[in-house]
């Protein structure tokens, strides 16, 4: 769902960048622990092209850090859509909607 206003777009971009900054390094550390050869290969490729080996690390780390922010964009968009559908409801009616969804999810498991 695309943002409906410039303010919403700014908030979603800000939250996405913030989530990338906070969760991106953790994702890079996890990826480095799971697939250390991927980072070693990227360093070797950087050296083959005459670059600094650190640049090879960045070739892997930068996309992972960007990817870490994408769920924030989607979750925030889904939250905005959920509240938009329930614009005319009060807090009690929204709580009942949440309880019904939780009950359906538990019943499906």
Tab-separated table of N, CA and C in Angstrom:
chain	number	residue	atom	x	y	z
A	1	UNK	N	0.849	-1.176	0.000
A	1	UNK	CA	0.000	0.000	0.000
A	1	UNK	C	0.892	1.235	0.000
A	2	UNK	N	0.711	2.089	-0.981
A	2	UNK	CA	1.498	3.307	-1.079
A	2	UNK	C	0.990	4.329	-0.081
A	3	UNK	N	1.853	5.185	0.407
A	3	UNK	CA	1.423	6.232	1.340
A	3	UNK	C	0.395	7.157	0.685
A	4	UNK	N	-0.552	7.611	1.484
A	4	UNK	CA	-1.613	8.474	0.959
A	4	UNK	C	-1.262	9.955	1.045
A	5	UNK	N	-0.270	10.289	1.861
A	5	UNK	CA	0.117	11.687	2.005
A	5	UNK	C	1.630	11.775	2.161
A	6	UNK	N	2.126	12.994	2.022
A	6	UNK	CA	3.566	13.207	2.190
A	6	UNK	C	3.984	12.932	3.638
A	7	UNK	N	3.115	13.268	4.583
A	7	UNK	CA	3.424	13.011	5.993
A	7	UNK	C	3.545	11.518	6.267
A	8	UNK	N	2.602	10.744	5.748
A	8	UNK	CA	2.659	9.292	5.936
A	8	UNK	C	3.902	8.707	5.271
A	9	UNK	N	4.249	9.197	4.090
A	9	UNK	CA	5.451	8.722	3.401
A	9	UNK	C	6.694	9.024	4.232
A	10	UNK	N	6.772	10.240	4.788
A	10	UNK	CA	7.913	10.601	5.618
A	10	UNK	C	8.014	9.693	6.833
A	11	UNK	N	6.889	9.464	7.502
A	11	UNK	CA	6.900	8.608	8.697
A	11	UNK	C	7.333	7.197	8.337
A	12	UNK	N	6.807	6.663	7.245
A	12	UNK	CA	7.155	5.293	6.861
A	12	UNK	C	8.624	5.181	6.466
A	13	UNK	N	9.137	6.173	5.725
A	13	UNK	CA	10.561	6.150	5.373
A	13	UNK	C	11.426	6.271	6.630
A	14	UNK	N	11.043	7.163	7.545
A	14	UNK	CA	11.808	7.354	8.767
A	14	UNK	C	11.853	6.076	9.596
A	15	UNK	N	10.704	5.440	9.768
A	15	UNK	CA	10.645	4.199	10.550
A	15	UNK	C	11.439	3.095	9.856
A	16	UNK	N	11.378	3.027	8.537
A	16	UNK	CA	12.133	2.015	7.798
A	16	UNK	C	13.632	2.221	7.978
A	17	UNK	N	14.090	3.456	7.879
A	17	UNK	CA	15.513	3.751	8.061
A	17	UNK	C	15.932	3.458	9.490
A	18	UNK	N	15.102	3.849	10.446
A	18	UNK	CA	15.407	3.578	11.849
A	18	UNK	C	15.507	2.067	12.107
A	19	UNK	N	14.573	1.304	11.552
A	19	UNK	CA	14.591	-0.146	11.721
A	19	UNK	C	15.837	-0.748	11.056
A	20	UNK	N	16.245	-0.204	9.907
A	20	UNK	CA	17.461	-0.678	9.243
A	20	UNK	C	18.688	-0.425	10.108
A	21	UNK	N	18.736	0.747	10.721
A	21	UNK	CA	19.881	1.093	11.563
A	21	UNK	C	19.931	0.213	12.806
A	22	UNK	N	18.766	-0.073	13.382
A	22	UNK	CA	18.731	-0.856	14.618
A	22	UNK	C	18.876	-2.360	14.383
A	23	UNK	N	18.183	-2.889	13.378
A	23	UNK	CA	18.175	-4.337	13.161
A	23	UNK	C	19.172	-4.802	12.100
A	24	UNK	N	19.620	-3.894	11.251
A	24	UNK	CA	20.551	-4.256	10.192
A	24	UNK	C	21.842	-4.876	10.695
A	25	UNK	N	22.520	-4.247	11.664
A	25	UNK	CA	23.754	-4.859	12.173
A	25	UNK	C	23.531	-6.256	12.765
A	26	UNK	N	22.408	-6.455	13.428
A	26	UNK	CA	22.123	-7.787	13.980
A	26	UNK	C	21.942	-8.804	12.856
A	27	UNK	N	21.302	-8.401	11.768
A	27	UNK	CA	21.135	-9.299	10.624
A	27	UNK	C	22.488	-9.608	9.975
A	28	UNK	N	23.362	-8.612	9.883
A	28	UNK	CA	24.694	-8.837	9.309
A	28	UNK	C	25.494	-9.803	10.183
A	29	UNK	N	25.435	-9.628	11.497
A	29	UNK	CA	26.143	-10.537	12.407
A	29	UNK	C	25.593	-11.950	12.273
A	30	UNK	N	24.278	-12.084	12.202
A	30	UNK	CA	23.675	-13.414	12.056
A	30	UNK	C	24.084	-14.048	10.727
A	31	UNK	N	24.063	-13.276	9.659
A	31	UNK	CA	24.459	-13.811	8.351
A	31	UNK	C	25.929	-14.193	8.346
A	32	UNK	N	26.748	-13.407	9.012
A	32	UNK	CA	28.183	-13.729	9.061
A	32	UNK	C	28.436	-15.008	9.855
A	33	UNK	N	27.638	-15.245	10.879
A	33	UNK	CA	27.788	-16.486	11.651
A	33	UNK	C	27.273	-17.695	10.878
A	34	UNK	N	26.181	-17.520	10.115
A	34	UNK	CA	25.599	-18.636	9.378
A	34	UNK	C	26.370	-18.942	8.104
A	35	UNK	N	26.811	-17.906	7.402
A	35	UNK	CA	27.485	-18.081	6.112
A	35	UNK	C	28.799	-17.288	6.065
A	36	UNK	N	29.791	-17.677	6.840
A	36	UNK	CA	31.038	-16.897	6.847
A	36	UNK	C	31.759	-16.940	5.503
A	37	UNK	N	31.584	-18.009	4.739
A	37	UNK	CA	32.242	-18.113	3.444
A	37	UNK	C	31.776	-17.059	2.458
A	38	UNK	N	30.526	-16.620	2.599
A	38	UNK	CA	29.994	-15.592	1.701
A	38	UNK	C	30.775	-14.281	1.864
A	39	UNK	N	31.093	-13.926	3.098
A	39	UNK	CA	31.844	-12.699	3.346
A	39	UNK	C	33.296	-12.858	2.905
A	40	UNK	N	33.873	-14.037	3.114
A	40	UNK	CA	35.243	-14.291	2.655
A	40	UNK	C	35.330	-14.218	1.141
A	41	UNK	N	34.345	-14.760	0.458
A	41	UNK	CA	34.330	-14.703	-1.006
A	41	UNK	C	34.202	-13.269	-1.491
A	42	UNK	N	33.360	-12.490	-0.847
A	42	UNK	CA	33.193	-11.084	-1.248
A	42	UNK	C	34.486	-10.312	-1.049
A	43	UNK	N	35.210	-10.598	0.026
A	43	UNK	CA	36.507	-9.947	0.230
A	43	UNK	C	37.495	-10.355	-0.853
A	44	UNK	N	37.497	-11.636	-1.200
A	44	UNK	CA	38.413	-12.118	-2.242
A	44	UNK	C	38.110	-11.460	-3.582
A	45	UNK	N	36.840	-11.295	-3.903
A	45	UNK	CA	36.464	-10.641	-5.159
A	45	UNK	C	36.913	-9.182	-5.148
A	46	UNK	N	36.754	-8.503	-4.019
A	46	UNK	CA	37.184	-7.114	-3.923
A	46	UNK	C	38.690	-7.000	-4.130
A	47	UNK	N	39.448	-7.933	-3.565
A	47	UNK	CA	40.904	-7.922	-3.740
A	47	UNK	C	41.260	-8.202	-5.201
A	48	UNK	N	40.550	-9.124	-5.848
A	48	UNK	CA	40.813	-9.426	-7.258
A	48	UNK	C	40.632	-8.193	-8.146
A	49	UNK	N	39.716	-7.337	-7.798
A	49	UNK	CA	39.472	-6.119	-8.572
A	49	UNK	C	40.307	-4.941	-8.099
A	50	UNK	N	41.245	-5.201	-7.179
A	50	UNK	CA	42.154	-4.163	-6.716
A	50	UNK	C	41.549	-3.204	-5.705
A	51	UNK	N	40.471	-3.601	-5.059
A	51	UNK	CA	39.826	-2.754	-4.052
A	51	UNK	C	40.250	-3.175	-2.658
A	52	UNK	N	39.880	-2.378	-1.710
A	52	UNK	CA	40.110	-2.696	-0.307
A	52	UNK	C	39.233	-3.878	0.085
A	53	UNK	N	39.747	-4.841	0.849
A	53	UNK	CA	38.922	-5.990	1.263
A	53	UNK	C	37.662	-5.593	2.043
A	54	UNK	N	37.714	-4.448	2.715
A	54	UNK	CA	36.543	-3.979	3.454
A	54	UNK	C	35.375	-3.693	2.512
A	55	UNK	N	35.681	-3.279	1.304
A	55	UNK	CA	34.623	-3.019	0.327
A	55	UNK	C	33.851	-4.296	0.004
A	56	UNK	N	34.543	-5.433	-0.023
A	56	UNK	CA	33.867	-6.713	-0.230
A	56	UNK	C	32.881	-7.017	0.884
A	57	UNK	N	33.265	-6.694	2.112
A	57	UNK	CA	32.358	-6.877	3.244
A	57	UNK	C	31.119	-5.994	3.068
A	58	UNK	N	31.317	-4.776	2.605
A	58	UNK	CA	30.195	-3.857	2.415
A	58	UNK	C	29.264	-4.298	1.301
A	59	UNK	N	29.795	-5.000	0.292
A	59	UNK	CA	28.940	-5.512	-0.779
A	59	UNK	C	27.881	-6.470	-0.243
A	60	UNK	N	28.199	-7.162	0.830
A	60	UNK	CA	27.246	-8.092	1.441
A	60	UNK	C	26.437	-7.391	2.535
A	61	UNK	N	27.114	-6.582	3.367
A	61	UNK	CA	26.458	-5.985	4.531
A	61	UNK	C	25.422	-4.923	4.149
A	62	UNK	N	25.710	-4.105	3.148
A	62	UNK	CA	24.796	-3.006	2.806
A	62	UNK	C	23.419	-3.511	2.358
A	63	UNK	N	23.336	-4.471	1.433
A	63	UNK	CA	21.991	-4.954	1.072
A	63	UNK	C	21.253	-5.621	2.228
A	64	UNK	N	21.994	-6.288	3.108
A	64	UNK	CA	21.338	-6.909	4.263
A	64	UNK	C	20.753	-5.854	5.192
A	65	UNK	N	21.479	-4.766	5.378
A	65	UNK	CA	20.973	-3.707	6.251
A	65	UNK	C	19.744	-3.035	5.644
A	66	UNK	N	19.736	-2.862	4.332
A	66	UNK	CA	18.555	-2.296	3.670
A	66	UNK	C	17.379	-3.268	3.793
A	67	UNK	N	17.643	-4.545	3.574
A	67	UNK	CA	16.582	-5.556	3.658
A	67	UNK	C	15.996	-5.643	5.067
A	68	UNK	N	16.793	-5.332	6.075
A	68	UNK	CA	16.292	-5.380	7.451
A	68	UNK	C	15.205	-4.338	7.688
A	69	UNK	N	15.195	-3.257	6.923
A	69	UNK	CA	14.192	-2.215	7.102
A	69	UNK	C	12.891	-2.466	6.378
A	70	UNK	N	12.880	-3.347	5.389
A	70	UNK	CA	11.667	-3.582	4.597
A	70	UNK	C	10.469	-4.074	5.412
A	71	UNK	N	10.656	-4.975	6.363
A	71	UNK	CA	9.482	-5.382	7.158
A	71	UNK	C	8.817	-4.213	7.884
A	72	UNK	N	9.593	-3.224	8.289
A	72	UNK	CA	8.999	-2.068	8.969
A	72	UNK	C	8.063	-1.326	8.023
A	73	UNK	N	8.462	-1.181	6.750
A	73	UNK	CA	7.610	-0.515	5.757
A	73	UNK	C	6.295	-1.274	5.611
A	74	UNK	N	6.380	-2.603	5.502
A	74	UNK	CA	5.180	-3.413	5.297
A	74	UNK	C	4.297	-3.442	6.537
A	75	UNK	N	4.892	-3.599	7.702
A	75	UNK	CA	4.108	-3.660	8.943
A	75	UNK	C	3.427	-2.320	9.201
A	76	UNK	N	4.143	-1.239	8.988
A	76	UNK	CA	3.552	0.073	9.185
A	76	UNK	C	2.415	0.315	8.188
A	77	UNK	N	2.598	-0.116	6.939
A	77	UNK	CA	1.539	0.011	5.944
A	77	UNK	C	0.317	-0.812	6.312
A	78	UNK	N	0.534	-2.035	6.787
A	78	UNK	CA	-0.586	-2.881	7.202
A	78	UNK	C	-1.306	-2.280	8.406
A	79	UNK	N	-0.560	-1.696	9.322
A	79	UNK	CA	-1.173	-1.070	10.495
A	79	UNK	C	-2.023	0.131	10.089
A	80	UNK	N	-1.484	0.947	9.182
A	80	UNK	CA	-2.252	2.108	8.700
A	80	UNK	C	-3.517	1.643	7.995
A	81	UNK	N	-3.407	0.604	7.166
A	81	UNK	CA	-4.586	0.077	6.467
A	81	UNK	C	-5.613	-0.455	7.460
A	82	UNK	N	-5.147	-1.166	8.511
A	82	UNK	CA	-6.052	-1.737	9.513
A	82	UNK	C	-6.812	-0.627	10.231
A	83	UNK	N	-6.089	0.434	10.650
A	83	UNK	CA	-6.754	1.546	11.325
A	83	UNK	C	-7.674	2.303	10.377
A	84	UNK	N	-7.296	2.395	9.110
A	84	UNK	CA	-8.132	3.104	8.135
A	84	UNK	C	-9.466	2.389	7.933
A	85	UNK	N	-9.449	1.051	7.927
A	85	UNK	CA	-10.693	0.287	7.776
A	85	UNK	C	-11.598	0.431	8.993
A	86	UNK	N	-11.023	0.758	10.135
A	86	UNK	CA	-11.789	0.855	11.373
A	86	UNK	C	-11.898	2.306	11.852
A	87	UNK	N	-11.933	3.210	10.933
A	87	UNK	CA	-11.942	4.641	11.238
A	87	UNK	C	-13.152	5.042	12.087
A	88	UNK	N	-14.301	4.443	11.862
A	88	UNK	CA	-15.524	4.840	12.562
A	88	UNK	C	-15.763	4.063	13.856
A	89	UNK	N	-14.841	3.203	14.237
A	89	UNK	CA	-15.038	2.385	15.434
A	89	UNK	C	-14.330	3.003	16.631
A	90	UNK	N	-14.855	2.685	17.819
A	90	UNK	CA	-14.176	3.136	19.027
A	90	UNK	C	-13.175	2.064	19.473
A	91	UNK	N	-12.468	2.322	20.550
A	91	UNK	CA	-11.392	1.431	20.999
A	91	UNK	C	-11.922	0.059	21.404
A	92	UNK	N	-13.109	0.002	21.977
A	92	UNK	CA	-13.697	-1.276	22.375
A	92	UNK	C	-14.016	-2.160	21.178
A	93	UNK	N	-14.569	-1.545	20.138
A	93	UNK	CA	-14.882	-2.316	18.924
A	93	UNK	C	-13.600	-2.809	18.246
A	94	UNK	N	-12.550	-1.981	18.266
A	94	UNK	CA	-11.276	-2.425	17.685
A	94	UNK	C	-10.676	-3.573	18.495
A	95	UNK	N	-10.823	-3.503	19.822
A	95	UNK	CA	-10.310	-4.583	20.672
A	95	UNK	C	-11.057	-5.888	20.379
A	96	UNK	N	-12.366	-5.806	20.142
A	96	UNK	CA	-13.120	-7.007	19.789
A	96	UNK	C	-12.665	-7.562	18.435
A	97	UNK	N	-12.358	-6.670	17.488
A	97	UNK	CA	-11.836	-7.118	16.187
A	97	UNK	C	-10.514	-7.866	16.361
A	98	UNK	N	-9.646	-7.319	17.201
A	98	UNK	CA	-8.353	-7.970	17.450
A	98	UNK	C	-8.578	-9.327	18.105
A	99	UNK	N	-9.482	-9.394	19.090
A	99	UNK	CA	-9.751	-10.664	19.755
A	99	UNK	C	-10.312	-11.705	18.787
A	100	UNK	N	-11.160	-11.265	17.861
A	100	UNK	CA	-11.706	-12.189	16.869
A	100	UNK	C	-10.614	-12.723	15.929
A	101	UNK	N	-9.690	-11.855	15.548
A	101	UNK	CA	-8.596	-12.286	14.676
A	101	UNK	C	-7.694	-13.261	15.407
A	102	UNK	N	-7.387	-12.967	16.655
A	102	UNK	CA	-6.536	-13.876	17.449
A	102	UNK	C	-7.224	-15.231	17.615
A	103	UNK	N	-8.524	-15.200	17.872
A	103	UNK	CA	-9.273	-16.458	18.025
A	103	UNK	C	-9.249	-17.246	16.736
A	104	UNK	N	-9.410	-16.588	15.584
A	104	UNK	CA	-9.366	-17.281	14.282
A	104	UNK	C	-7.987	-17.876	14.026
A	105	UNK	N	-6.951	-17.141	14.369
A	105	UNK	CA	-5.590	-17.640	14.158
A	105	UNK	C	-5.312	-18.841	15.053
A	106	UNK	N	-5.722	-18.764	16.286
A	106	UNK	CA	-5.511	-19.900	17.207
A	106	UNK	C	-6.308	-21.126	16.755
A	107	UNK	N	-7.507	-20.915	16.243
A	107	UNK	CA	-8.332	-22.018	15.760
A	107	UNK	C	-7.743	-22.666	14.521
A	108	UNK	N	-7.035	-21.871	13.706
A	108	UNK	CA	-6.432	-22.411	12.490
A	108	UNK	C	-5.164	-23.197	12.740
A	109	UNK	N	-4.550	-22.974	13.897
A	109	UNK	CA	-3.314	-23.697	14.209
A	109	UNK	C	-3.682	-25.008	14.812
